[in-house]
Coordinates of C-alpha atoms in Angstrom, one line a residue:
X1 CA -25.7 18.8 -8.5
X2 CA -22.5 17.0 -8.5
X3 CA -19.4 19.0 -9.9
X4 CA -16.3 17.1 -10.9
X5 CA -12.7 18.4 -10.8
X6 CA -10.8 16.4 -13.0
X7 CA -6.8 16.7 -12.3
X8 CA -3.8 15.5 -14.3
X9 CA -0.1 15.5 -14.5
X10 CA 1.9 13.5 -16.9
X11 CA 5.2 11.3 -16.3
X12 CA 7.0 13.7 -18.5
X13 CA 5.7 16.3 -16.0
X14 CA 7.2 14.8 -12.8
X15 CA 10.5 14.8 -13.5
X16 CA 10.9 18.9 -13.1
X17 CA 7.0 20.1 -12.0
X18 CA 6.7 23.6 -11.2
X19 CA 4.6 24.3 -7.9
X20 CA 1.9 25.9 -11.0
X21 CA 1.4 22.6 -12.4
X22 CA 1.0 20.2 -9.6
X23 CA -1.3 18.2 -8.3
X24 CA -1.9 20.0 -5.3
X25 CA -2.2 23.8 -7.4
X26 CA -4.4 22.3 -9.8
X27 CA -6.7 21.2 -6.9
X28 CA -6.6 24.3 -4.9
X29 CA -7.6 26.4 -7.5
X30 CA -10.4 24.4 -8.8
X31 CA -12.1 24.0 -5.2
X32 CA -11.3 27.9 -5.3
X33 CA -13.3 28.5 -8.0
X34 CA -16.2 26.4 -7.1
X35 CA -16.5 27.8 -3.3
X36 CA -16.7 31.7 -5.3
X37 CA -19.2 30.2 -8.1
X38 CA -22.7 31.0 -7.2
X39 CA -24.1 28.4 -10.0
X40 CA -22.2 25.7 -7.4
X41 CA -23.6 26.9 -4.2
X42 CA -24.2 23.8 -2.2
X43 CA -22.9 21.5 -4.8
X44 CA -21.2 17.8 -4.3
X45 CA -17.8 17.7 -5.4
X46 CA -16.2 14.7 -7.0
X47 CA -11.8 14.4 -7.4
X48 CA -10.6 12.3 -10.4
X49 CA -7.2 12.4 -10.4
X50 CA -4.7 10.6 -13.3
X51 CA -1.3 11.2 -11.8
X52 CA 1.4 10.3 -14.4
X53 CA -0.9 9.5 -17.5
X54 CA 0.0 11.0 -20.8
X55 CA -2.6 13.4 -22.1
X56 CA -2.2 11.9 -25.8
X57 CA -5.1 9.3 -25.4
X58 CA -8.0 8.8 -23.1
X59 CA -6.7 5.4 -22.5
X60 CA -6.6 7.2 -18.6
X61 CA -8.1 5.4 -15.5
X62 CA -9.6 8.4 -13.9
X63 CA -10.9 9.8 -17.2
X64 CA -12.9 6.7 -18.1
X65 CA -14.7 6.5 -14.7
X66 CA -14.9 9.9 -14.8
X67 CA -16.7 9.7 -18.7
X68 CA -19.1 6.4 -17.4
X69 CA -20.4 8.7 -14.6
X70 CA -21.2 11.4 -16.4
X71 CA -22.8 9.1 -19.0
X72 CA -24.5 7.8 -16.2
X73 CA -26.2 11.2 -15.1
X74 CA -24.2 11.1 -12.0
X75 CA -22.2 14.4 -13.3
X76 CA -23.6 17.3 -14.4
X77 CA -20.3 19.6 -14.5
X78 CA -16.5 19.1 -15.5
X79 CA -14.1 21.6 -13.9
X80 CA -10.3 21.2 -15.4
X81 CA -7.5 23.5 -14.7
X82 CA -7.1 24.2 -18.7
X83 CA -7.8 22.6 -21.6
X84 CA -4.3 20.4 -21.8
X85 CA -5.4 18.9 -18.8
X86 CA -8.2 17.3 -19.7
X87 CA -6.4 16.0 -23.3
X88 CA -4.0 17.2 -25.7
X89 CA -5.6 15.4 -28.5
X90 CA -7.1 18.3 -30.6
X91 CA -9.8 16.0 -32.3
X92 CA -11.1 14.2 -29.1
X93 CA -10.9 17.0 -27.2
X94 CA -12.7 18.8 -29.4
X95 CA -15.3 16.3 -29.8
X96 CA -16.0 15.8 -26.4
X97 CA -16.6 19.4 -26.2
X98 CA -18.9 20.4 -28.5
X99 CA -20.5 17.3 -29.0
X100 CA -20.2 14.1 -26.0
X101 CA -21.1 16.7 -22.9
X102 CA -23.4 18.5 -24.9
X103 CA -25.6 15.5 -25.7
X104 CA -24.7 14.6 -22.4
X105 CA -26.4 18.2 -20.8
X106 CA -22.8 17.8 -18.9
X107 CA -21.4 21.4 -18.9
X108 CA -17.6 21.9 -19.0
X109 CA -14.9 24.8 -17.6
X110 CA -11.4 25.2 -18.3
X111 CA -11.0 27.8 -15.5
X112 CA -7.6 29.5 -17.0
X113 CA -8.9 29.2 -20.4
X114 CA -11.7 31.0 -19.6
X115 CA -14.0 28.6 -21.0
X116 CA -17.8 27.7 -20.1
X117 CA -19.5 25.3 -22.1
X118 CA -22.8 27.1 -20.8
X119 CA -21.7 30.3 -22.9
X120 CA -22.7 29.5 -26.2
X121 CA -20.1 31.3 -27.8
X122 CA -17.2 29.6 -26.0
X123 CA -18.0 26.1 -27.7
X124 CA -17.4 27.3 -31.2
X125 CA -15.0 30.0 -31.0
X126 CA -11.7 29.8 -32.6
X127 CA -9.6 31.3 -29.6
X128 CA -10.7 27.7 -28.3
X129 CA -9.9 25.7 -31.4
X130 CA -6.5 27.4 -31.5
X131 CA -5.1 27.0 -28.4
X132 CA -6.3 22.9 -28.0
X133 CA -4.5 22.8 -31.6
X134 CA -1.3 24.1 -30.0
X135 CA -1.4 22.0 -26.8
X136 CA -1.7 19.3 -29.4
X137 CA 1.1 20.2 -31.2
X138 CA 2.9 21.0 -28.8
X139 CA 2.4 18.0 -27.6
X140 CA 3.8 16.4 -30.4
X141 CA 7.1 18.3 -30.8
X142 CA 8.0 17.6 -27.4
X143 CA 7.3 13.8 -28.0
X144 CA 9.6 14.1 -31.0
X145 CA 12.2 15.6 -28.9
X146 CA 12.5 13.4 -26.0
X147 CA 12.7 10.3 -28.6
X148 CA 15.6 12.1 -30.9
X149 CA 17.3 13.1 -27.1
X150 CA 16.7 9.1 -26.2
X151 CA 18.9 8.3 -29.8
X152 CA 20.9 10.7 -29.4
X153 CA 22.2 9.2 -25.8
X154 CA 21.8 5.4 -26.9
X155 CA 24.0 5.9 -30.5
X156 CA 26.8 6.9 -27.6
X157 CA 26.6 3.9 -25.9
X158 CA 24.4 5.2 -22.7
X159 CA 22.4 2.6 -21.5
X160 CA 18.7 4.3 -21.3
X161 CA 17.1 1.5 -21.2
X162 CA 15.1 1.0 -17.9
X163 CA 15.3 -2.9 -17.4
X164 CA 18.7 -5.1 -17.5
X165 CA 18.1 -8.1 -19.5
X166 CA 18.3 -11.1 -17.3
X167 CA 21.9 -12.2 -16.2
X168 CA 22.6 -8.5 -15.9
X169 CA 21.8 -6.0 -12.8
X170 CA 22.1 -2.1 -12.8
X171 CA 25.4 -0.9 -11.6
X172 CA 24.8 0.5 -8.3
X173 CA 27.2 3.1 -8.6
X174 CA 26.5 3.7 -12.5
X175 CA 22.8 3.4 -13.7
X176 CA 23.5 3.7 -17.4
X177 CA 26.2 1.0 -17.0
X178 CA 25.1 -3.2 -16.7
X179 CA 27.2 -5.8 -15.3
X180 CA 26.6 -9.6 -14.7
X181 CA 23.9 -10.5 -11.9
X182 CA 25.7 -13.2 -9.9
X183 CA 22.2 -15.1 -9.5
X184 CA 21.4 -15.3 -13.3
X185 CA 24.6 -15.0 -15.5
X186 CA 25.6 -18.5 -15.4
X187 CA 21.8 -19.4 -16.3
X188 CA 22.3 -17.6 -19.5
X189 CA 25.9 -19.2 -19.9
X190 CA 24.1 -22.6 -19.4
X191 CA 21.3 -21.8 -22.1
X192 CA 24.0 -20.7 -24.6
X193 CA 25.6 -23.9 -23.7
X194 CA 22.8 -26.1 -24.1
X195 CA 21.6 -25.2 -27.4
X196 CA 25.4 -25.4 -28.9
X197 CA 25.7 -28.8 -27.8
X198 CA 23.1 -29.7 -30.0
X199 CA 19.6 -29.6 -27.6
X200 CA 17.2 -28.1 -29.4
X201 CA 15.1 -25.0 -27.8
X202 CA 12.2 -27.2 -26.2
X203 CA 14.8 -29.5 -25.1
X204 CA 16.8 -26.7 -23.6
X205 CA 13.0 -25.6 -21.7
X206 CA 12.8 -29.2 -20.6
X207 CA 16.0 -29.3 -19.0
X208 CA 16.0 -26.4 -17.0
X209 CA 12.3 -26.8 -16.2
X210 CA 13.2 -30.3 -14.7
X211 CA 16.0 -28.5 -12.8
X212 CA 14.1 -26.2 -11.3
X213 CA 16.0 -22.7 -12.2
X214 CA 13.5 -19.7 -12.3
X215 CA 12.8 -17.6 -15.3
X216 CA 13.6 -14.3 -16.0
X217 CA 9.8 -13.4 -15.1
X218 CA 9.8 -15.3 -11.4
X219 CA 13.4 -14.0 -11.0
X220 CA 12.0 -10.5 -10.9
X221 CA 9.0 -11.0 -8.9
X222 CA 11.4 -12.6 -6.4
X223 CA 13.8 -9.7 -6.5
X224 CA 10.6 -7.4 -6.3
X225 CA 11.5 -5.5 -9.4
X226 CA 8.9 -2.5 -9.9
X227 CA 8.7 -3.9 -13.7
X228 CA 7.5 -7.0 -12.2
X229 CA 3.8 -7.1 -12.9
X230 CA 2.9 -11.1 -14.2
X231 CA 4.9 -14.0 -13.4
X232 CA 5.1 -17.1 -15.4
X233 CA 6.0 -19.9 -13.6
X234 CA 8.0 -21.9 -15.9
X235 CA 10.4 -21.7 -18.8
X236 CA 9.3 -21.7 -22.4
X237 CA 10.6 -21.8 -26.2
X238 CA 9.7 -18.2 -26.9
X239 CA 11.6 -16.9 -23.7
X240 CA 14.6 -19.0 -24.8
X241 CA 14.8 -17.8 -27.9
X242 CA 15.1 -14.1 -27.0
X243 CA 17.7 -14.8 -25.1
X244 CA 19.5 -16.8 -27.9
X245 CA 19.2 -13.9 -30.4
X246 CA 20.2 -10.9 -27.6
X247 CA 23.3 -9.7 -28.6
X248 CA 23.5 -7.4 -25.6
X249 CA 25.0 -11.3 -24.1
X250 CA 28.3 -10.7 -26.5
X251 CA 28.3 -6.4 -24.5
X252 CA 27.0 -4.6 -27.0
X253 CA 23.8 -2.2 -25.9
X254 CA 21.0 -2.5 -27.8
X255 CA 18.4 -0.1 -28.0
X256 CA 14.6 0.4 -29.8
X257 CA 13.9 -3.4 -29.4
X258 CA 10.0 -2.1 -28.7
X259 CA 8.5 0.9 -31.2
X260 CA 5.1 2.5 -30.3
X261 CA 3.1 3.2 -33.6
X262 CA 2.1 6.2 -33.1
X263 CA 2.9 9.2 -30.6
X264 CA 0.8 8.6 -27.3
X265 CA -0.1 5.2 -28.1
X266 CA 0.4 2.6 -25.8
X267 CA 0.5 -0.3 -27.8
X268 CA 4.1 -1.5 -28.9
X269 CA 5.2 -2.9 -31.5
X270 CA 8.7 -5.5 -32.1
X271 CA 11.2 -3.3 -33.9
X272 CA 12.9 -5.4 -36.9
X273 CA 16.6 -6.1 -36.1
X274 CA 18.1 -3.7 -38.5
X275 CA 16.0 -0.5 -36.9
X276 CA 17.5 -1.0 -33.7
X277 CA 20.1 0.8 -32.1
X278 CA 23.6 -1.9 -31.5
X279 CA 26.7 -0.3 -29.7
X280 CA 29.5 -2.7 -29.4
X281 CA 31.6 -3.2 -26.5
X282 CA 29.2 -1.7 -23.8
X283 CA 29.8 -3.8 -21.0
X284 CA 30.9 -7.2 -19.8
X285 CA 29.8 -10.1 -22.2
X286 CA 28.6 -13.4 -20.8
X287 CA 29.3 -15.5 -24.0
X288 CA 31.9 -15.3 -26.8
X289 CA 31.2 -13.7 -30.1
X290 CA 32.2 -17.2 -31.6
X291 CA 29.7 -19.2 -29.2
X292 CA 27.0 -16.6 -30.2
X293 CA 27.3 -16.7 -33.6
X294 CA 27.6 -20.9 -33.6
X295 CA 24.2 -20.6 -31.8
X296 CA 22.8 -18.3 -34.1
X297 CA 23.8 -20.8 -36.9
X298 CA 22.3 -23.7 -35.7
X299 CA 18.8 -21.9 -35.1
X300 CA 18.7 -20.8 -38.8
X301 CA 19.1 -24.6 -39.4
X302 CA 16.2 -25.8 -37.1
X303 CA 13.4 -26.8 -38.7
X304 CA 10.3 -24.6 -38.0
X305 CA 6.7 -25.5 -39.1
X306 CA 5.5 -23.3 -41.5
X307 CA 2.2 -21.2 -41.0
X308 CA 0.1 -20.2 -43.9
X309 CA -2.0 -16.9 -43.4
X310 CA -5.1 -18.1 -43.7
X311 CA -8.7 -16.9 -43.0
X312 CA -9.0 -18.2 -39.2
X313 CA -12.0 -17.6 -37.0
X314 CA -9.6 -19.7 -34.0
X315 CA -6.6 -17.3 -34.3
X316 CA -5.3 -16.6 -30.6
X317 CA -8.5 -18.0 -29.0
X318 CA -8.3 -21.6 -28.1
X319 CA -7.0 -21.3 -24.8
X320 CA -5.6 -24.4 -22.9
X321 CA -7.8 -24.4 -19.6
X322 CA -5.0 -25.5 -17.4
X323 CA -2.2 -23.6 -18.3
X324 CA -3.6 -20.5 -19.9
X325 CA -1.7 -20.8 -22.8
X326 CA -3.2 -19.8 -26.4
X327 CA -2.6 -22.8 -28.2
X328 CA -1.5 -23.1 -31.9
X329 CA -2.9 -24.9 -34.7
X330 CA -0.9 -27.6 -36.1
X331 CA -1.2 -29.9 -39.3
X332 CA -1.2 -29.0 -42.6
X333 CA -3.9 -31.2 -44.4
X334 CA -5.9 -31.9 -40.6
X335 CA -5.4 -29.0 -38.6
X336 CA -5.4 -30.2 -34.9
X337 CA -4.8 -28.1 -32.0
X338 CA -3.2 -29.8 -29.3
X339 CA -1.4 -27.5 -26.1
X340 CA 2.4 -28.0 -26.2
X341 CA 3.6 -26.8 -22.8
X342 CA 3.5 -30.1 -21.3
X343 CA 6.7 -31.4 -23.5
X344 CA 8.8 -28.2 -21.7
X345 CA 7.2 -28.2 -18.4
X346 CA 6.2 -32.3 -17.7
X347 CA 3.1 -33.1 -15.0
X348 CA 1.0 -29.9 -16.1
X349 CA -1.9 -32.1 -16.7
X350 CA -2.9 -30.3 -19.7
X351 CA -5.2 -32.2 -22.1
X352 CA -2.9 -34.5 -24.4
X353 CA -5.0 -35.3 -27.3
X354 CA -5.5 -33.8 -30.3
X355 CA -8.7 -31.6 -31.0
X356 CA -9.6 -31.4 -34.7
X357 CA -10.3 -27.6 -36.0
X358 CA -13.2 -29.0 -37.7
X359 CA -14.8 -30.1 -34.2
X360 CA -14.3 -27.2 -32.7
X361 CA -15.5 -24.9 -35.5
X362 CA -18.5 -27.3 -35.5
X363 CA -19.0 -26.9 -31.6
X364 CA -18.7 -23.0 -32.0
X365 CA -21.2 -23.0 -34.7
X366 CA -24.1 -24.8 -33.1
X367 CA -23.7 -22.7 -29.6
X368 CA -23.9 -19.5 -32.0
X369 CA -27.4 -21.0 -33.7
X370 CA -28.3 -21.4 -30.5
X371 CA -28.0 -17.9 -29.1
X372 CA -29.5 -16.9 -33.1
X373 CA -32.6 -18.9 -32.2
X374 CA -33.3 -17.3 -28.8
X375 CA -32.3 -13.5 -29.9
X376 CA -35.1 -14.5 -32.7
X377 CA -37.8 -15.1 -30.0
X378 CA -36.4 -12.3 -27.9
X379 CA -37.2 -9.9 -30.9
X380 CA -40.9 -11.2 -31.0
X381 CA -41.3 -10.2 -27.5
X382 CA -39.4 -6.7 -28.2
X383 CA -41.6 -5.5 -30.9
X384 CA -44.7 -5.9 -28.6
X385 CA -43.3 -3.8 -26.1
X386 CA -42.2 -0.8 -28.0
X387 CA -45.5 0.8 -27.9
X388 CA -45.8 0.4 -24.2
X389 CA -42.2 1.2 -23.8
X390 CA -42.3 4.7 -25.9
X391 CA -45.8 5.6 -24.4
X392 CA -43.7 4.7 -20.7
X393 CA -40.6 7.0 -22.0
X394 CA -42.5 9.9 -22.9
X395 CA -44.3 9.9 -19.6
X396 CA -40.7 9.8 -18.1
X397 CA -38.8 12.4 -20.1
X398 CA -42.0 14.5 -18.7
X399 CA -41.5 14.3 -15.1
X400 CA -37.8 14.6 -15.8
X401 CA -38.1 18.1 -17.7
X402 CA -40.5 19.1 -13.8
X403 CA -37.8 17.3 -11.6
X404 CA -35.1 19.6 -13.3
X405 CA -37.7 22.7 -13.2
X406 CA -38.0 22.4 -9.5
X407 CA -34.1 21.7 -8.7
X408 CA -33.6 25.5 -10.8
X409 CA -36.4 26.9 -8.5
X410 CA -34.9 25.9 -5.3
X411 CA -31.1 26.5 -6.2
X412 CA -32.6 30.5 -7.1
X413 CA -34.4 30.4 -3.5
X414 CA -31.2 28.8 -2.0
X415 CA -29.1 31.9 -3.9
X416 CA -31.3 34.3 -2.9
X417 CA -31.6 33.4 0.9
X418 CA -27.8 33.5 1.2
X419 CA -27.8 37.0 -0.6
X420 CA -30.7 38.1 2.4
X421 CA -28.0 37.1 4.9
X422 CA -25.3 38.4 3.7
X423 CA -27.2 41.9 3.1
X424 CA -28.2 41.3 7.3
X425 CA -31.9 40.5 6.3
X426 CA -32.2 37.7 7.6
X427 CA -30.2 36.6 11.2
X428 CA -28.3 33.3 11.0
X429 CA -30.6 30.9 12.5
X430 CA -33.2 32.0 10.8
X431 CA -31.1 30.9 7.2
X432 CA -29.9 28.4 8.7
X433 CA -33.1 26.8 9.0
X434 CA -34.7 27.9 5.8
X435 CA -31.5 26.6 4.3
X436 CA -31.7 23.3 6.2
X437 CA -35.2 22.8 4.9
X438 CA -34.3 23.6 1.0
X439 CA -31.4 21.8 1.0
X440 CA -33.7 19.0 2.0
X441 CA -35.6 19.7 -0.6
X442 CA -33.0 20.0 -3.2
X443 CA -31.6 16.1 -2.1
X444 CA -35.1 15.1 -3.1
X445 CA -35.4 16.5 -5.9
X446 CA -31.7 15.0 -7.2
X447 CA -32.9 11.2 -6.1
X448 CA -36.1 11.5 -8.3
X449 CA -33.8 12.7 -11.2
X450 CA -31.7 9.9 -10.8
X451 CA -34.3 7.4 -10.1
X452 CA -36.0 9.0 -13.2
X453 CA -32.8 8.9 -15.3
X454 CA -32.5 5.3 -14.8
X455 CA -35.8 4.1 -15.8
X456 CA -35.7 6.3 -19.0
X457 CA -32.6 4.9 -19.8
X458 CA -34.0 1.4 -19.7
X459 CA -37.2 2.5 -21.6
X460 CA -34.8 4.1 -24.5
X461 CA -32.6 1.2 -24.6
X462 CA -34.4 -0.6 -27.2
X463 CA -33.1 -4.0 -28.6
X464 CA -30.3 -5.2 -26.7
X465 CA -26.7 -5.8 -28.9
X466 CA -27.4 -9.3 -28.5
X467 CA -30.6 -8.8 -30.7
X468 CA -29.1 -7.0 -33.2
X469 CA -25.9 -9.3 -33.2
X470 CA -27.3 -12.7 -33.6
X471 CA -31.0 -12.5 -34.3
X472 CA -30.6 -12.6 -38.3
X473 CA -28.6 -16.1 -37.9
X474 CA -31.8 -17.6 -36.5
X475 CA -32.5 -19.4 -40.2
X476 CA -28.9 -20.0 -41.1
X477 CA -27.6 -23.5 -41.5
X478 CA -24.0 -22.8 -42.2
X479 CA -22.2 -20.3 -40.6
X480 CA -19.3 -18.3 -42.6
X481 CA -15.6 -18.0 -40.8
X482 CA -15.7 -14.3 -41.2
X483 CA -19.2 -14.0 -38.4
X484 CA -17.9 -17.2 -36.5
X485 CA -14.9 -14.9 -36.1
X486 CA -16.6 -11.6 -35.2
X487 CA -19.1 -13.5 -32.6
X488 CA -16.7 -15.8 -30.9
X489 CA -14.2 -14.1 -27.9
X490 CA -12.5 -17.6 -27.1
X491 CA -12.7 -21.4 -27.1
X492 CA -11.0 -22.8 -23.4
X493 CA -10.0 -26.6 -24.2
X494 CA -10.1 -28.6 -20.4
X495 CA -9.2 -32.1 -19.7
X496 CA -11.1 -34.6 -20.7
X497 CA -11.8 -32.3 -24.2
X498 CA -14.5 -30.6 -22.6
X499 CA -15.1 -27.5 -24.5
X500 CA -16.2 -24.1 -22.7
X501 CA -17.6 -21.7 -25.6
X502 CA -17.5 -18.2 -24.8
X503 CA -19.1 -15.8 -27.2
X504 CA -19.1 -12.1 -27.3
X505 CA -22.5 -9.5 -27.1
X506 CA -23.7 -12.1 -25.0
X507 CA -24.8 -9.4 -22.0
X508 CA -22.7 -11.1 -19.5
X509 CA -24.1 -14.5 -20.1
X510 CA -21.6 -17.4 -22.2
X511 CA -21.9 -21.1 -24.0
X512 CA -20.4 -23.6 -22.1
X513 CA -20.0 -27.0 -24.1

């Protein structure tokens, strides 16, 4: 038996932990309850720790490997301090409890809850309802008041924010306070500059491409800024434009730029410009209000090309094989894609001619029929299995129910030798051998399970996704945008116009054109 401990603590926790909620506590009392647990006598015991992951989602590294393996079989008991710690989301909690680990035959203890998913009555009682609906709301109140606390601070002008916008740097002696980064304030001066005398924003990525002056991304990897994750090599429109329209540039502090659209999500969304937060007068500018606002003139007279909402299968996933870039459809009567970095950022080698949407869609559509066609033969195969596959998987879940018998059998004989030793019945060598030899036995016992667990997995399986996703195209002709869309992860254009396909449900495998 394997018994998992599953610890968390939450950012929000960190700043002022108690010695009760730590990492540390949380373990020391699990292991403590497992060593006095007779039920875990001579158990394996698996950590998963999420240190500084919100318990609003289960969007949570440890908790997903932790869920897989206990999907898996590997895990046949959850141990969490309390309830909160495993989630403070009432309805997935909740679900997982009396339904996921259930189904799973995983059983689950809050240990200062007093919950034991092998009780019966603890699954369904209200006292446990209750108290995972006030962690949850809880939860959400304190949420609510850290953000009103963040307003609060940022409608007074306190810089909150935890990342200076390029051409400024954290004062060292004042973290709330920005001033001008020596290395990058006369970059943003030189952009400003640009663009007023009358380059327009590609131009203005051209220039200081050719130049050579890093972005604000390779700036930070350079400095070795913890916000540094990704670097882009090279400077393009959309970075340029940012800049352009950041009135923190002219000192004012401007807060709420990024909104999260729910409470523990981590997806954020752009905040329109009249829901931020602007103080004036914050700290040092690096341009003039009267140069900002002639820029911000002469973008709302640039011509932009105008992009009808349309029902497109290709959104966001032709992907320029050189550069990485998603590249945008252009043309309104012909739609063309055709990978624009190389007029900002010259000798990329990216392909330069134009790839009609029509081709492509064409392309996608016969690798699709293609997969259709061999899902179709696939499903022939399948249905002449199942009887030898069910007759197989009943002979498995069998053995299974005996493998399990005979691991209850020896963990009683394993109990009830260490009770004969502790009442003096039996002298230590002689349980320590007797032990030895169970133990052995046990170990056995747990490989067949898994080996068994395994193969009835692959007996229940059934039709593959793949099956089920494509094998009803098999006598299509034409294709509809809507299941070219569904089926297709992304198009990668090379040089040459060589086009690799890849779609999705494929089991690993992908179209290459």
């Amino acid at each position: 038996m394997t018994v998992a401990i599953y610890l968390r603590l939450s950012g929000e926790d960190n700043d002022g932990v108690s010695e009760f909620e730590s990492i540390s506590n949380q373990r020391n009392l699990l292991l403590h309850h497992i060593h006095n647990m007779p039920d875990f006598f001579g158990a394996n015991v698996a950590e998963f720790c999420d240190d500084g992951w919100s318990g609003k989602n289960f969007d949570r590294p440890a908790v997903k490997e932790l869920l897989e393996q206990a999907k898996r079989g590997e895990i046949q008991c959850i141990m969490v301090k309390d309830l909160s710690r495993f989630g403070r989301d009432y309805i997935t909690v909740g679900n997982y409890i009396t339904r996921v680990f259930p189904f799973l035959n995983v059983r689950f203890i809050a240990v200062n809850d007093h919950f034991d998913s092998s009780r019966r009555e603890d699954i369904y009682s209200l006292g446990t309802s209750f108290r995972a609906l006030i962690y949850d709301m809880y939860s959400r109140d304190a949420s609510k008041k850290v953000k009103t606390a963040k307003q609060r601070l940022a409608k007074r002008g306190v810089n909150i924010n935890p990342v200076a916008p390029f051409g400024y740097m954290k004062d060292p002696k004042d973290r709330h306070r920005l001033i001008p980064d020596p290395k990058t304030a006369d970059v943003v001066r030189k952009i400003f500059s640009l663009v007023a005398d009358g380059n327009s924003i590609e131009t203005t990525a051209r220039i200081l491409n050719c130049e050579g002056i890093a972005p604000p991304s390779r700036s930070k990897k350079d400095t070795s800024s913890e916000h540094a994750n990704w670097c882009n090599e090279h400077w393009n429109t959309g970075t340029i434009y940012t800049i352009l329209r950041d009135r923190q540039y002219i000192g004012c502090f401007v807060y709420g730029k990024r909104v999260r659209p729910q409470i523990g999500a981590h997806q954020q969304l752009t905040a329109d410009f009249e829901d931020r937060i602007v103080v004036e007068d914050c700290h040092e500018p690096l341009v003039s209000k009267g140069l900002f606002e002639a820029v911000q003139e002469r973008l709302g007279k640039q011509k932009h090309e105008k992009h009808v909402m349309r029902n497109d299968p290709l959104s966001k996933k032709v992907i320029c094989g050189v550069c990485g870039y998603a590249i945008v459809p252009r043309g309104q009567k012909e739609r063309y894609y055709l990978c624009q970095r190389p007029r900002t950022v010259p000798g990329l080698g990216c392909y330069g001619e134009k790839i009609l949407e029509s081709d492509i869609l064409a392309a996608v559509s016969e690798a699709i029929l293609q997969q259709a066609r061999l899902a179709a033969d696939l499903a022939k195969i399948a249905v002449q299995q199942t009887e030898m596959r069910e007759k197989q998987a009943k002979e498995l879940r069998q053995k299974l129910q005996e493998c399990r018998a005979e691991q209850e059998i020896l963990s009683a004989e394993i109990t009830k030798l260490y009770e004969g030793y502790v009442d003096g019945r039996l002298t230590k060598p002689v349980y320590s051998s007797q032990k030895a030899v169970l133990m052995e036995r046990l170990e056995q016992a747990r490989d067949a399970e898994k080996d068994l667990s395994g193969q009835s997995a692959v007996c229940d399986s059934g039709d593959s996704e793949f099956i089920d996703k494509y094998r009803e195209l098999a006598d299509t002709e034409v294709l509809t945008k809507e299941r070219i869309g569904d089926l297709l992860e992304r198009v990668t254009v090379f040089p040459g116009g060589r086009l690799e396909i890849k779609l999705r449900f494929l089991d690993g495998n992908s179209a290459a054109m």
